[in-house]
mmCIF file of C-alpha atoms in Angstrom:
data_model
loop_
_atom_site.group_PDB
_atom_site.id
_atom_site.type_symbol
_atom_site.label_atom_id
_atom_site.label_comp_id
_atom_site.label_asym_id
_atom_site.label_seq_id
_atom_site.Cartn_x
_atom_site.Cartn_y
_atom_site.Cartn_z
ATOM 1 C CA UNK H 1 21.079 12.067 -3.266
ATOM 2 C CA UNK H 2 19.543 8.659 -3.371
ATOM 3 C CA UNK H 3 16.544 8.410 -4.798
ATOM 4 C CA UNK H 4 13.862 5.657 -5.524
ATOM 5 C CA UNK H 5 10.829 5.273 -8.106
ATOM 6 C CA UNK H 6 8.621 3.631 -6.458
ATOM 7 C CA UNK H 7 6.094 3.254 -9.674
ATOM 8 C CA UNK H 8 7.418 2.351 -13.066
ATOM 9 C CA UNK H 9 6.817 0.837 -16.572
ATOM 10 C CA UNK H 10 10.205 0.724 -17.605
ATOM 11 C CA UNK H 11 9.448 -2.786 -18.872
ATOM 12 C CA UNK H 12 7.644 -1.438 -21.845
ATOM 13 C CA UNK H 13 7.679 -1.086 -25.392
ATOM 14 C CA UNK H 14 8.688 2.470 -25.462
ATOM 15 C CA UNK H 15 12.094 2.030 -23.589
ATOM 16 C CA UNK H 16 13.684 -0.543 -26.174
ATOM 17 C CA UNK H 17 15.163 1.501 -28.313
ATOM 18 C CA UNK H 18 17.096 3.336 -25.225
ATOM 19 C CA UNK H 19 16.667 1.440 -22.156
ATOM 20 C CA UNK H 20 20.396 1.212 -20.905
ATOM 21 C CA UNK H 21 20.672 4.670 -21.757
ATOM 22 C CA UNK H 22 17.634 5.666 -19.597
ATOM 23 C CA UNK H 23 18.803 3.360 -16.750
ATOM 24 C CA UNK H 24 22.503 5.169 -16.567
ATOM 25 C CA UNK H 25 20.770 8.890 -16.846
ATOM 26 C CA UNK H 26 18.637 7.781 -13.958
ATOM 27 C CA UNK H 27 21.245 6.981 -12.101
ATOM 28 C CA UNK H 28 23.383 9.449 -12.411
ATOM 29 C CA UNK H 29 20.131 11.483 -11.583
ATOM 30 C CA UNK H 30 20.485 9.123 -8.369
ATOM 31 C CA UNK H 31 17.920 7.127 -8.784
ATOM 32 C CA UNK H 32 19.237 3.324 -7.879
ATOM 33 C CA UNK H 33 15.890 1.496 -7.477
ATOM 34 C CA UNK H 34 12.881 1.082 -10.115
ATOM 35 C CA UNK H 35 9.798 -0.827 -8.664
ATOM 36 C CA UNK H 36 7.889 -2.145 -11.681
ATOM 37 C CA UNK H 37 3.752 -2.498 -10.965
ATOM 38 C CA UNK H 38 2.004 -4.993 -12.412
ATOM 39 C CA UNK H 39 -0.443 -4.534 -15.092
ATOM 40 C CA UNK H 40 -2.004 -7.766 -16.842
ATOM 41 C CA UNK H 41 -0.946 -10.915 -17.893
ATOM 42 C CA UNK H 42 0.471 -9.800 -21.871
ATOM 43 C CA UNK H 43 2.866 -7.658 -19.916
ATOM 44 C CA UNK H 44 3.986 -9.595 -17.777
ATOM 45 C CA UNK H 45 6.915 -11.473 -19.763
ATOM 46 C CA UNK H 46 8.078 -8.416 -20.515
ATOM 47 C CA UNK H 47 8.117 -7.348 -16.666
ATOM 48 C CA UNK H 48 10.329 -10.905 -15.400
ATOM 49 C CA UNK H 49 12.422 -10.513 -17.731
ATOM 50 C CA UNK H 50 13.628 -6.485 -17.429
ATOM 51 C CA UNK H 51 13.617 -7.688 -14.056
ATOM 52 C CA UNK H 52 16.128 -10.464 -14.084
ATOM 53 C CA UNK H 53 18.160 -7.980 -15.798
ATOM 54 C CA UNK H 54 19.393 -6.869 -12.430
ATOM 55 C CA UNK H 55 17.470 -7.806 -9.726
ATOM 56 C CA UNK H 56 19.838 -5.497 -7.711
ATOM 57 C CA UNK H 57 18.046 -2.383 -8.497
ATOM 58 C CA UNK H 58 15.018 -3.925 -9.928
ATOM 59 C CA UNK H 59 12.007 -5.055 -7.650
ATOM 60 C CA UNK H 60 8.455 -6.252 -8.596
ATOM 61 C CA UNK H 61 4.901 -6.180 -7.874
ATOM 62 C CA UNK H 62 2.505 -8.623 -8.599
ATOM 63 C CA UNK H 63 -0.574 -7.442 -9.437
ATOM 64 C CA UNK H 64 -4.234 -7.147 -12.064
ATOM 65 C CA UNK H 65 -4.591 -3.499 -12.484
ATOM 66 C CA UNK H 66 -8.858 -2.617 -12.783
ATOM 67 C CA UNK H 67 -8.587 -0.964 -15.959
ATOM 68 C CA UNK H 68 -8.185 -4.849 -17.571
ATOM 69 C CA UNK H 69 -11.001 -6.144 -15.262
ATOM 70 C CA UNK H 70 -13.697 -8.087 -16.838
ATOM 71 C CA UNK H 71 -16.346 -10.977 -16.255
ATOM 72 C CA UNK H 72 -14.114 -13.561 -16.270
ATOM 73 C CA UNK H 73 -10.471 -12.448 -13.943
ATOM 74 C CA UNK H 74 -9.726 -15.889 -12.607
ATOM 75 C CA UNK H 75 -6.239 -16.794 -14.771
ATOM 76 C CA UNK H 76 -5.155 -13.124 -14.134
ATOM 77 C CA UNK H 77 -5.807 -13.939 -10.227
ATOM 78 C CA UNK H 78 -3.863 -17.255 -10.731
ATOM 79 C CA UNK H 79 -1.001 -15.282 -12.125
ATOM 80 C CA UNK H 80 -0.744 -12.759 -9.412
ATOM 81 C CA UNK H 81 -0.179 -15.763 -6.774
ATOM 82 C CA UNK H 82 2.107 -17.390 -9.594
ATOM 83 C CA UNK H 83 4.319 -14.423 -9.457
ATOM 84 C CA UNK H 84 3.455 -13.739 -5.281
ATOM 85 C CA UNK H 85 5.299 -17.806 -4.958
ATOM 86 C CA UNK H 86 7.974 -17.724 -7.699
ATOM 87 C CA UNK H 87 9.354 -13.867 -6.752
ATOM 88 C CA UNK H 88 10.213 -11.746 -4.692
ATOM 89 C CA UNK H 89 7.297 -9.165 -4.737
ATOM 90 C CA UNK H 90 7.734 -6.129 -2.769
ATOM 91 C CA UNK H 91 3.954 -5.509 -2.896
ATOM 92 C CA UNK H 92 0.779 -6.152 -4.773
ATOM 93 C CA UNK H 93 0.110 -3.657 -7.466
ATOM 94 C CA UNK H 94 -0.694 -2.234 -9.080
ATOM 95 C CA UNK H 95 -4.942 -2.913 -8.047
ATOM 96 C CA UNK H 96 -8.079 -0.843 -7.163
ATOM 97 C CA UNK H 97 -10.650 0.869 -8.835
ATOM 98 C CA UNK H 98 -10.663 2.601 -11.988
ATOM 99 C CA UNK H 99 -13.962 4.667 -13.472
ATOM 100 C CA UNK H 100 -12.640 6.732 -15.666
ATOM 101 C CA UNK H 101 -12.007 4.147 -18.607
ATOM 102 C CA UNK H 102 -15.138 1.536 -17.651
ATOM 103 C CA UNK H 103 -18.411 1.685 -15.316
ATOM 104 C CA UNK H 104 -19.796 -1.251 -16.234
ATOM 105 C CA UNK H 105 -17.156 -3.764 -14.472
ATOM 106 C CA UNK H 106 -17.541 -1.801 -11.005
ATOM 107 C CA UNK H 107 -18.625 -4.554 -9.332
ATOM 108 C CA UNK H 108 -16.447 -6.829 -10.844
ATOM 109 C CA UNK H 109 -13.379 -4.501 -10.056
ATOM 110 C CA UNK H 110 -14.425 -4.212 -6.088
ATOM 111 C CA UNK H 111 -14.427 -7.814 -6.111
ATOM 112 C CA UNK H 112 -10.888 -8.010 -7.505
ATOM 113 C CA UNK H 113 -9.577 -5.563 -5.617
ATOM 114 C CA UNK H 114 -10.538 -7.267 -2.439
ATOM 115 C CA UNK H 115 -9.123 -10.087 -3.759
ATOM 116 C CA UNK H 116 -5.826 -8.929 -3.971
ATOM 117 C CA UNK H 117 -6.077 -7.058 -0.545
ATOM 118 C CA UNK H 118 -6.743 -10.504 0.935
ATOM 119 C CA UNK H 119 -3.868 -11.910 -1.017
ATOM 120 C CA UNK H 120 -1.534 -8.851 0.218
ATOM 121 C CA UNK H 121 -2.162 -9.774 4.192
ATOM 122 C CA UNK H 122 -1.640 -13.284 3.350
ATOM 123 C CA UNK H 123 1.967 -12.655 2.590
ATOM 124 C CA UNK H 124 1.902 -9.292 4.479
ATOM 125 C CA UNK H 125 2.981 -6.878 1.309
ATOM 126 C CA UNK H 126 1.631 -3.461 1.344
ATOM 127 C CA UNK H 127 -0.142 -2.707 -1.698
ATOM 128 C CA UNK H 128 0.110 0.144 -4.454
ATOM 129 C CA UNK H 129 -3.823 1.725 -5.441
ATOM 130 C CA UNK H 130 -4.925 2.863 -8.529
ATOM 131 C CA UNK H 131 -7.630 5.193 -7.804
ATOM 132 C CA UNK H 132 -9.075 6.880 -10.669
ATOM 133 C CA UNK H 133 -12.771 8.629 -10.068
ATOM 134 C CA UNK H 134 -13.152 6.557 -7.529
ATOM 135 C CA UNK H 135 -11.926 7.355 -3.999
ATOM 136 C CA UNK H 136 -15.009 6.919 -2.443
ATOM 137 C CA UNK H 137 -15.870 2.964 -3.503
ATOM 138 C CA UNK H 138 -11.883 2.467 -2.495
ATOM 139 C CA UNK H 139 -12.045 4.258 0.563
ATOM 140 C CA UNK H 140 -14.824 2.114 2.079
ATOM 141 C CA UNK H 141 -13.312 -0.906 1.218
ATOM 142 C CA UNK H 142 -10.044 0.105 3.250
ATOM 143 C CA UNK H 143 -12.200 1.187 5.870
ATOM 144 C CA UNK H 144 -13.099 -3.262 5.785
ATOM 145 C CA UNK H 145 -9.735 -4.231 6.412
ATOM 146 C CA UNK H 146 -8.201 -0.951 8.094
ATOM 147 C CA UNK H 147 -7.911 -3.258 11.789
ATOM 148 C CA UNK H 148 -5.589 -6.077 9.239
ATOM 149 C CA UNK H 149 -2.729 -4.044 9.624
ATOM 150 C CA UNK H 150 -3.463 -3.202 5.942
ATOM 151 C CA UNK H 151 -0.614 -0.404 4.310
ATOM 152 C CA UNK H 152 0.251 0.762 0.879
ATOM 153 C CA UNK H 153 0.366 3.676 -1.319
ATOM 154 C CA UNK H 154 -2.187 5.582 -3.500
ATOM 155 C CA UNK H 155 -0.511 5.685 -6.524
ATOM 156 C CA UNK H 156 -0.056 9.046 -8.857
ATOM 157 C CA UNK H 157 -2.199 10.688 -5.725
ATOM 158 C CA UNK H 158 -4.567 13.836 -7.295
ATOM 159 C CA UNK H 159 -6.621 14.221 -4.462
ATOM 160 C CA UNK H 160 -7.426 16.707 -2.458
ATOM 161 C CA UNK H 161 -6.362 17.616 1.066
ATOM 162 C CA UNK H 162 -9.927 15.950 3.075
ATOM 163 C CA UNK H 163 -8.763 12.661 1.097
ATOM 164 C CA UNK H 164 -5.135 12.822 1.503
ATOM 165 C CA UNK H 165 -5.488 13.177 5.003
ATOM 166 C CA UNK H 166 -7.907 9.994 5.240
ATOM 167 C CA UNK H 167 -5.300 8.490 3.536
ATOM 168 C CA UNK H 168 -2.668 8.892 5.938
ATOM 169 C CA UNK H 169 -4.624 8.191 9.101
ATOM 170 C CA UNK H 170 -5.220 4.600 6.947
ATOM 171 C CA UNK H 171 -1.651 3.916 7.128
ATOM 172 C CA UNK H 172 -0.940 4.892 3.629
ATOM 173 C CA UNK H 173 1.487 7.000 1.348
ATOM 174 C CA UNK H 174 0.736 9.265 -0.972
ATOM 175 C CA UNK H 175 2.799 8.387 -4.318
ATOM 176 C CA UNK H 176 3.747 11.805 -5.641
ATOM 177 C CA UNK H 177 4.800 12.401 -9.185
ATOM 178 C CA UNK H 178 4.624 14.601 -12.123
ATOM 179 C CA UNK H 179 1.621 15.758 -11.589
ATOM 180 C CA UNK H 180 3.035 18.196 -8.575
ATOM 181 C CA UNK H 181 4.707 20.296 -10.961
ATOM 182 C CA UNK H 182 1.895 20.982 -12.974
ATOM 183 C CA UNK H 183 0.555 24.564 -13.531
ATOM 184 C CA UNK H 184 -3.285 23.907 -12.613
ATOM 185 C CA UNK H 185 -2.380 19.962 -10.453
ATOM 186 C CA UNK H 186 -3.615 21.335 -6.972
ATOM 187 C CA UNK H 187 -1.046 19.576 -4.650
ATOM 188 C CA UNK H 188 1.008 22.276 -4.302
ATOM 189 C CA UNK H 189 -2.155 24.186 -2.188
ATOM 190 C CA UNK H 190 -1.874 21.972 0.466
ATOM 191 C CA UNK H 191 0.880 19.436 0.645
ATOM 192 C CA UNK H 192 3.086 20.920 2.899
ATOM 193 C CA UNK H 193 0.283 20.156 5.250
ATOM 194 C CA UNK H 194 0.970 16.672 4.701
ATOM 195 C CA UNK H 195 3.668 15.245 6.761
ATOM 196 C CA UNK H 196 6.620 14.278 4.223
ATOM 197 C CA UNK H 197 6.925 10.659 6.034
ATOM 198 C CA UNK H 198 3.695 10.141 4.068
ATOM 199 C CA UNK H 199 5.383 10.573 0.862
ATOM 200 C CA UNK H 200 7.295 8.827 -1.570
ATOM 201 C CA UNK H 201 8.287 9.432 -5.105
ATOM 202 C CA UNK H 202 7.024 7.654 -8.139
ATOM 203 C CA UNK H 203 7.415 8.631 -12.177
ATOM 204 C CA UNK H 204 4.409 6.128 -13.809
ATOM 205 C CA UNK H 205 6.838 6.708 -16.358
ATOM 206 C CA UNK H 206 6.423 6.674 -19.525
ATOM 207 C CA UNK H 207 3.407 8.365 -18.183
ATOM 208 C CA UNK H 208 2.900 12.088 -16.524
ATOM 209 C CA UNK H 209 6.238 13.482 -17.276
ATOM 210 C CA UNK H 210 6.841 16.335 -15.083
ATOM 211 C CA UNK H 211 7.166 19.848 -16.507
ATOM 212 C CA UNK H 212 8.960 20.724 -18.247
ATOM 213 C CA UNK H 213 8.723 17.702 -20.040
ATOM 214 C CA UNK H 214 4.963 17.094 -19.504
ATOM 215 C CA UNK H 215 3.500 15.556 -22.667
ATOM 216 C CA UNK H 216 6.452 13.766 -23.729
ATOM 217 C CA UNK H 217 7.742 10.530 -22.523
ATOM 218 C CA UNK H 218 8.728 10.215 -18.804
ATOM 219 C CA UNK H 219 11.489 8.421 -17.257
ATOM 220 C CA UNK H 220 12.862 7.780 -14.277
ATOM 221 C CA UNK H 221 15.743 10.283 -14.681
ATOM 222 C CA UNK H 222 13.184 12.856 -14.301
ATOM 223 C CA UNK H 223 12.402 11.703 -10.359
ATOM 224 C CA UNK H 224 14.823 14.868 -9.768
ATOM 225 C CA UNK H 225 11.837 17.500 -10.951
ATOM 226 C CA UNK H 226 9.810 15.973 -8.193
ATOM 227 C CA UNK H 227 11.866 16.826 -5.876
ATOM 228 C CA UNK H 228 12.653 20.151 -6.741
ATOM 229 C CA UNK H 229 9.093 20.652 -6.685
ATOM 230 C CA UNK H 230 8.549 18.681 -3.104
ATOM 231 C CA UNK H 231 11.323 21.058 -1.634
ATOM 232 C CA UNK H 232 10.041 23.978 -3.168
ATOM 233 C CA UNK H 233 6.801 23.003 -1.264
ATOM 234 C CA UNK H 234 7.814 22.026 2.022
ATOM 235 C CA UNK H 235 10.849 24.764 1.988
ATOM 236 C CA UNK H 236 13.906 21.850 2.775
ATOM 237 C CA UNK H 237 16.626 21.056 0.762
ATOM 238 C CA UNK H 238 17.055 18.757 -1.583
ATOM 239 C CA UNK H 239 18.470 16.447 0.297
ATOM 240 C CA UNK H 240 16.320 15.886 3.008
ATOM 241 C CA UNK H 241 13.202 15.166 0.772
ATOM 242 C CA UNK H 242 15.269 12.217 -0.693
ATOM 243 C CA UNK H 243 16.652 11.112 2.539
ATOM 244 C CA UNK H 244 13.398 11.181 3.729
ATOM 245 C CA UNK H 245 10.722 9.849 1.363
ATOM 246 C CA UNK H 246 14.033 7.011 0.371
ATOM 247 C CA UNK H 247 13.971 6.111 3.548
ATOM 248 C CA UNK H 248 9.689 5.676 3.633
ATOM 249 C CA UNK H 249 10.243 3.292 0.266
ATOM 250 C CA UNK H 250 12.629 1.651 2.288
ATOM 251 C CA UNK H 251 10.546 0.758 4.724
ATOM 252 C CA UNK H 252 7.129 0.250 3.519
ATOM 253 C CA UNK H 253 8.386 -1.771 0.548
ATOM 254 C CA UNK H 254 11.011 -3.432 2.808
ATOM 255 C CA UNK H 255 13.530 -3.128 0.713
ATOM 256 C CA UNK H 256 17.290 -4.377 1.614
ATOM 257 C CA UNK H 257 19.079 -1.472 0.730
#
C-alpha cells in the first residue's frame, strides 16, 4: 500500500526525541508523504526546517490557523504570502473558524479566513478547514466563493451526514482520521454513504490517535488503523481504500508523485 497523511505536526516538539524513528515506522507502514499545516508564526521555523529535511516526502502549507486569531493578524497574514512566494505550498492551511477555544475573535476569524481563501485562488491551492463548532459561519462563507472554483478539505471531519454531504457537493474532501475508530465518533453510521473519492486520510498527529492508541501520542505510522477502519466501513480491501483516497491527495494537493 501507499499511503499519504495529508494533515500532520510532525514538526513539533514531541517528535525530537524519535523523529527518524517515527519517519521509518511510517514508512514501512507505507506511508511516503507527510503534509505539514500551518499553525502560527512561533512554529513556523520549526515547520521549514523538518521540511528541508527531505522535501521528497515532505510538503507544506502555508497558513494562520483561527485558534491564534486576534485584533491585530496582519504580520501572521504577511507570513502566509512569505511562505505562499518562497515555497512550494501544496495548499493554504491550516484556516477557518474555531469556537470551541474563543468567541470573542469571531469576527476577526471570518475576516481571516476569507483572507486566506482569497489568497488560495490567487495562486489556485485548495485549502485545508479547521472547523470546530462552527460549520454553519464556515459553510456560508464557502457558499461566497463556491462559483471561484474554490476546493479543499475539512480537516479531522466530525460532522454529520446533512453536513458531509454539503461538503462534497462544495467540491471538498472530508479529511478522515482517528476519530473513525472511535467507540461513540459517529462516522461509522453513515460514511459508507459517502463516496470514498471524497476522502482522504489525515493523522493531526500528535493529536487523535486512533484506537487503540487513542489518548496517547499519534503518528503517522498509525495512518494504517484508518484504513482498517475505512475498509471495514465501506466493505473493500485494504488496498483499494489506499489506492483510492492516495490517489484523491494526489490530485487535489497536486502532488508529483
Amino acid at each position: 500500500m501507499k499511503l499519504i497523511d495529508t494533515h500532520t505536526h510532525l514538526y513539533l516538539k514531541e517528535f525530537d526525541y524519535d523523529f527518524d524513528h517515527v519517519i521509518n515506522m511510517s514508512k514501512n507502514k507505507g506511508v511516503f508523504k507527510f503534509i505539514f499545516p500551518s499553525i502560527h508564526s512561533k512554529y513556523n521555523k520549526r515547520m521549514i526546517d523538518t521540511y528541508n529535511k527531505d522535501r521528497s516526502i515532505f510538503n507544506i502549507m502555508a497558513g494562520l490557523h483561527p485558534a491564534y486569531v486576534s485584533n491585530n493578524n496582519d504580520k501572521e497574514i504577511d507570513l502566509v504570502v512569505e511562505n505562499l512566494k518562497n515555497y512550494d505550498c501544496v495548499a493554504v492551511g491550516e484556516i477557518g473558524i474555531d469556537l470551541y477555544w474563543e468567541k470573542k475573535f469571531l469576527d476577526q476569524q471570518k475576516l481571516v479566513f476569507e483572507k486566506q481563501i482569497e489568497l488560495a485562488l490567487n495562486y489556485n491551492l485548495p485549502i485545508v478547514i479547521h472547523c470546530r463548532d462552527a460549520f454553519d459561519h464556515i459553510y456560508q462563507i464557502l457558499i461566497k466563493y463556491s462559483q471561484n472554483n474554490l476546493r479543499g478539505v475539512f480537516h479531522c471531519f466530525t460532522g454529520n451526514e446533512e453536513q458531509a454531504n454539503k461538503i462534497c457537493d462544495l467540491n471538498f474532501k472530508l479529511g478522515i482520521g482517528g476519530v473513525v475508530t472511535f467507540k461513540n465518533g459517529g462516522l461509522d453510521k453513515f460514511l459508507n454513504n459517502i463516496n470514498l473519492k471524497n476522502i482522504v486520510l489525515e493523522t493531526d498527529s500528535p493529536y487523535l490517535a486512533p484506537t487503540p492508541y487513542r489518548g496517547k501520542r499519534n503518528d503517522s505510522s498509525y495512518l494504517i488503523y484508518i484504513v482498517d477502519k475505512l475498509s471495514e466501513i465501506y466493505g473493500v480491501e485494504n488496498h483499494e481504500i489506499a489506492t483510492i483516497t492516495t490517489n484523491n491527495a494526489k490530485e487535489l494537493f497536486n502532488l508529483d508523485i
